[in-house]
Short mmCIF file of C-alpha atoms in Angstrom, two decimals:
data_model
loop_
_atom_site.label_atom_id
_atom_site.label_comp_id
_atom_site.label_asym_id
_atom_site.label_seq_id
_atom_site.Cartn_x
_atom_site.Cartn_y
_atom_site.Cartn_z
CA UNK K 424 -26.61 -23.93 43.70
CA UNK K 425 -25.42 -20.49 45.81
CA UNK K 426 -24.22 -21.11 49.10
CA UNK K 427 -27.40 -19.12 50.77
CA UNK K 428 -29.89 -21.57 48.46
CA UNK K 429 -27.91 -24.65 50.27
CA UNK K 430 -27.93 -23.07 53.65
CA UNK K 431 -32.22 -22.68 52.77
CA UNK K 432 -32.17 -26.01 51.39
CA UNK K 433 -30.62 -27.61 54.56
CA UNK K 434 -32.79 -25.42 57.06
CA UNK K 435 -35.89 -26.73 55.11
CA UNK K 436 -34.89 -30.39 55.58
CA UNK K 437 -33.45 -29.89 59.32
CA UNK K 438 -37.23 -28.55 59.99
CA UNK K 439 -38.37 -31.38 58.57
CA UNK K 440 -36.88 -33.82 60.49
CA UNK K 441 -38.09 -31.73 63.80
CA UNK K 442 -41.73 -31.75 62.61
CA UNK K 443 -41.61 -35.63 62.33
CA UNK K 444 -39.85 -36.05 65.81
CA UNK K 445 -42.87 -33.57 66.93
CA UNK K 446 -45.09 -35.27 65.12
CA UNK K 447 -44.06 -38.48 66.91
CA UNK K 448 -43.88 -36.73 69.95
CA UNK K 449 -47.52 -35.47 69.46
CA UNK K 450 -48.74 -39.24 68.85
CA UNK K 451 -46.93 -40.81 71.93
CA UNK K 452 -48.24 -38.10 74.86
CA UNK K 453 -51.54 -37.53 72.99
CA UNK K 454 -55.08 -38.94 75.37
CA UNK K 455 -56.99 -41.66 73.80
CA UNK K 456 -59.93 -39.46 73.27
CA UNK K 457 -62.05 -38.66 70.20
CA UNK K 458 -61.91 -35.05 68.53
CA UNK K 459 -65.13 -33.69 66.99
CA UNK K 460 -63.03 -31.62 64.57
CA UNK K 461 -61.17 -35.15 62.57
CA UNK K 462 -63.99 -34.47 59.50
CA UNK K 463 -62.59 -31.25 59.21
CA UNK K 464 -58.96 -32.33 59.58
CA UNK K 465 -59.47 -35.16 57.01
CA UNK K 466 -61.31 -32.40 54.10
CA UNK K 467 -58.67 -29.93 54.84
CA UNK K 468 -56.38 -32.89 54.12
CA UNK K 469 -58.12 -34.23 50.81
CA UNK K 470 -58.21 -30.27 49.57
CA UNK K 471 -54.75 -30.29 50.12
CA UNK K 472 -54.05 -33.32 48.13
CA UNK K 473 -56.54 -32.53 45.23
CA UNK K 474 -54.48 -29.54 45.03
CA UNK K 475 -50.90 -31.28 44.97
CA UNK K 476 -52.23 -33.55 42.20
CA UNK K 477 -53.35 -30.12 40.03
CA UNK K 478 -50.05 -28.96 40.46
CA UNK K 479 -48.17 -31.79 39.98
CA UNK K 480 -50.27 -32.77 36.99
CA UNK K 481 -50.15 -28.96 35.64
CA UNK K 482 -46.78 -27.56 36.87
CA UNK K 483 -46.60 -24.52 34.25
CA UNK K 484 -49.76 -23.28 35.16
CA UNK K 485 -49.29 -23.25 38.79
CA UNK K 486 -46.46 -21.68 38.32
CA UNK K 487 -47.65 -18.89 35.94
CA UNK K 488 -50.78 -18.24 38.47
CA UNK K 489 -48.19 -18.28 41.31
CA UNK K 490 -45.82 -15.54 39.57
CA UNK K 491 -43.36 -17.88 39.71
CA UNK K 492 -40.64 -18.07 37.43
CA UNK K 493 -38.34 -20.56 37.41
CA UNK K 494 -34.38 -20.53 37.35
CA UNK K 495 -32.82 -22.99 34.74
CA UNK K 496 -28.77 -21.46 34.56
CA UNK K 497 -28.21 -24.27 37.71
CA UNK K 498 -29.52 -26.75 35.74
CA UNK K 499 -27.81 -27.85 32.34
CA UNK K 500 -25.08 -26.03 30.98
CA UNK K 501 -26.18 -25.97 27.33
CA UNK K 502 -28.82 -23.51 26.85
CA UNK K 503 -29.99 -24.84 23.61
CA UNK K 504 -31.59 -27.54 24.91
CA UNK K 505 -35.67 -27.42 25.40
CA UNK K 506 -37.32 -28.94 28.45
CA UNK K 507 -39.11 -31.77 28.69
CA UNK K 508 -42.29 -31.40 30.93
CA UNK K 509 -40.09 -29.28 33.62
CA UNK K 510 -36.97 -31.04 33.25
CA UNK K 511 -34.04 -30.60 30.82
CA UNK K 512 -34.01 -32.83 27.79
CA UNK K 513 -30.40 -33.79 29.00
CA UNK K 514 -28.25 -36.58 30.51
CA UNK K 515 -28.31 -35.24 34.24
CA UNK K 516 -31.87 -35.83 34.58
CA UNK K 517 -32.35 -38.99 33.06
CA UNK K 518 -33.55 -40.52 36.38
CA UNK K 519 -36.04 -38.11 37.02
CA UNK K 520 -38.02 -38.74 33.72
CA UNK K 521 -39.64 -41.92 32.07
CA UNK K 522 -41.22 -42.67 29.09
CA UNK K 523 -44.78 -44.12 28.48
CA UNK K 524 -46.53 -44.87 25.13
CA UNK K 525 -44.31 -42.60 23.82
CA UNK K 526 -44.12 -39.62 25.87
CA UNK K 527 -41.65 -38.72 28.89
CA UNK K 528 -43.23 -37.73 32.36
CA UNK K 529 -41.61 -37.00 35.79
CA UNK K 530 -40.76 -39.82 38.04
CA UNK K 531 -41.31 -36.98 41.32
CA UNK K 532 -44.43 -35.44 40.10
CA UNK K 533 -45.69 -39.11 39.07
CA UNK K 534 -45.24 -39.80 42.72
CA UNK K 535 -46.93 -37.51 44.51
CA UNK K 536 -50.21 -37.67 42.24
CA UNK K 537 -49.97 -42.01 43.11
CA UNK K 538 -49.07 -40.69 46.76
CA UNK K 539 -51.87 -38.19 47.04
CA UNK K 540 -54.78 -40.64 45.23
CA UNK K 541 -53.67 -43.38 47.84
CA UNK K 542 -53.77 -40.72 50.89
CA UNK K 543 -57.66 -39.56 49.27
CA UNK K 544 -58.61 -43.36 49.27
CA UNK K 545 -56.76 -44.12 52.92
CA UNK K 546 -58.85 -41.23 54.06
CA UNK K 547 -62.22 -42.23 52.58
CA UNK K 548 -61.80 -45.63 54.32
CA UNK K 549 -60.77 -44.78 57.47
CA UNK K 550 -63.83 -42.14 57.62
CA UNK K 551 -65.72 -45.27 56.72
CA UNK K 552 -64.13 -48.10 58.58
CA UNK K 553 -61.69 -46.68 61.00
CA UNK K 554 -57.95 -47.79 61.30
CA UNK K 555 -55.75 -49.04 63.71
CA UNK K 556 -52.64 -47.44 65.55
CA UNK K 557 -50.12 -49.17 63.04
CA UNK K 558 -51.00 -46.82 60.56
CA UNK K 559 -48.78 -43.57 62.61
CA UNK K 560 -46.04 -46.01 62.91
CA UNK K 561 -46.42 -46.69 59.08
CA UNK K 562 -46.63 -43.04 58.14
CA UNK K 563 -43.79 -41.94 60.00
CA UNK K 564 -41.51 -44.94 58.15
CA UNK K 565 -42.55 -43.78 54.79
CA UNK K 566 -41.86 -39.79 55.26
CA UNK K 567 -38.38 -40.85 57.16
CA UNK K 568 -37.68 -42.85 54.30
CA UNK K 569 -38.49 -40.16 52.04
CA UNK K 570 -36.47 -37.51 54.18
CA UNK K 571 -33.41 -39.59 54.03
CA UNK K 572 -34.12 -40.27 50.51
CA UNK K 573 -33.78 -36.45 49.60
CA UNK K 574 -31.17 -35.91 52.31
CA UNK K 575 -28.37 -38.55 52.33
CA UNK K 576 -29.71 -41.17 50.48
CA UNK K 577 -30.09 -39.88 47.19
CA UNK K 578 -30.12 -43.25 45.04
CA UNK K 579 -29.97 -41.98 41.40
CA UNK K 580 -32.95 -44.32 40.71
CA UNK K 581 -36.11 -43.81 39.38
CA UNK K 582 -38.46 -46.29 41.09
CA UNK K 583 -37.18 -45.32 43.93
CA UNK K 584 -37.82 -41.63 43.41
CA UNK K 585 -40.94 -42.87 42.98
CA UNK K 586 -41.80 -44.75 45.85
CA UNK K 587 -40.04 -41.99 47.70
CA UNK K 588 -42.38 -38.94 46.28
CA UNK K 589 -45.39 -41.73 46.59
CA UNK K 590 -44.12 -42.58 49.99
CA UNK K 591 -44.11 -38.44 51.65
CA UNK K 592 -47.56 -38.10 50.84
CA UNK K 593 -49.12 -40.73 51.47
CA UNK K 594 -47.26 -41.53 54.80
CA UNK K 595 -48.49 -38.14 55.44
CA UNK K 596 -52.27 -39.25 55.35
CA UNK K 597 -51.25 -41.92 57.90
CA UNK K 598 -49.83 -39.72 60.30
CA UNK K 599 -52.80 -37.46 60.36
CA UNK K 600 -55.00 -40.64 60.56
CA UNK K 601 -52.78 -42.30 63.27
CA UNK K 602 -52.78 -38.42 65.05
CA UNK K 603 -56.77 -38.47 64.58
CA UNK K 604 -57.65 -41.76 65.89
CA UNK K 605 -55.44 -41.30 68.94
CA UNK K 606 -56.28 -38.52 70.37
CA UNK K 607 -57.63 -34.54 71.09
CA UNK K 608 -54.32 -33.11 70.03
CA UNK K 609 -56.33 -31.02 67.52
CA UNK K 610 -58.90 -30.07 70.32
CA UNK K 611 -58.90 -26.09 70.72
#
């Protein structure tokens, strides 16, 4: 990785850390008043995560609609190797791939589809039933852990790659639930 993709790498993650102490922020000084607007909120949400599970589930195709062409020199240094789904078929990625009934699949990507189907069922219930404020406090556990995870963390695991990708998005769902049921933060 070039020096100017790490110092974009660490800006992205420093941000991130900023919007979840905002985020927190938000929740804390936010009234205890309804918002007309949460339906809205929660389908912008659940189109949001129906997309993340296309392009997790199709990453080539995303990809070729986006224009986007990805760089594989950082990657492996043997160029004779084929990829796998979008990783390498070779040793430095072995714990971002497992196999199931025969075929290999990405631990991340795996993740974040389990992560977004969990936020699209948390959000279907609490349009239905409601929730309680645990669920902020909840949310912003699972996308610190998931921060940290990417950040300093970095166990070479694959369950917990797993639970990590799983963990960002749906944590995400109950932030904007915890944010929703709290208060007119969202009120224009």
């Amino acid at each position: 990785m070039s020096h100017y993709e790490n110092i974009y790498l660490t800006s992205l993650i420093i941000l991130s850390f900023i919007g979840l102490f905002f985020l927190f922020l938000m929740y804390i000084y936010s009234p205890p008043v309804g918002t007309p607007f949460k339906i809205v909120f929660i389908f912008i949400f659940l189109f949001i995560c129906f997309l993340g599970i296309l392009a997790a589930i199709y990453p080539s195709q995303c990809l070729r609609i986006l224009k986007i062409e990805t760089v594989k020199e950082y990657r492996c240094q043997d160029k004779s190797l084929k990829n796998v789904g979008h990783h390498p078929n070779c040793g430095k990625f072995h714990d971002h791939t497992f196999m199931y009934l025969g075929k290999k699949y990405c631990v991340g990507c795996t993740g974040l589809v389990t992560g977004a189907i969990l936020a699209i069922l948390t959000c279907i219930m609490y349009m239905i039933y409601g929730t309680t404020g645990l669920f902020f406090y909840l949310g912003v556990l699972m996308v610190l852990f998931s921060l940290l995870q990417v950040t300093f963390l970095k166990i070479g695991n694959y369950m917990v790659r797993f639970l990590s990708n799983m963990g960002l998005v749906w944590g995400s769902s109950l932030i904007l639930i915890g944010l929703l049921s709290k208060g007119n933060i969202f009120e224009i």
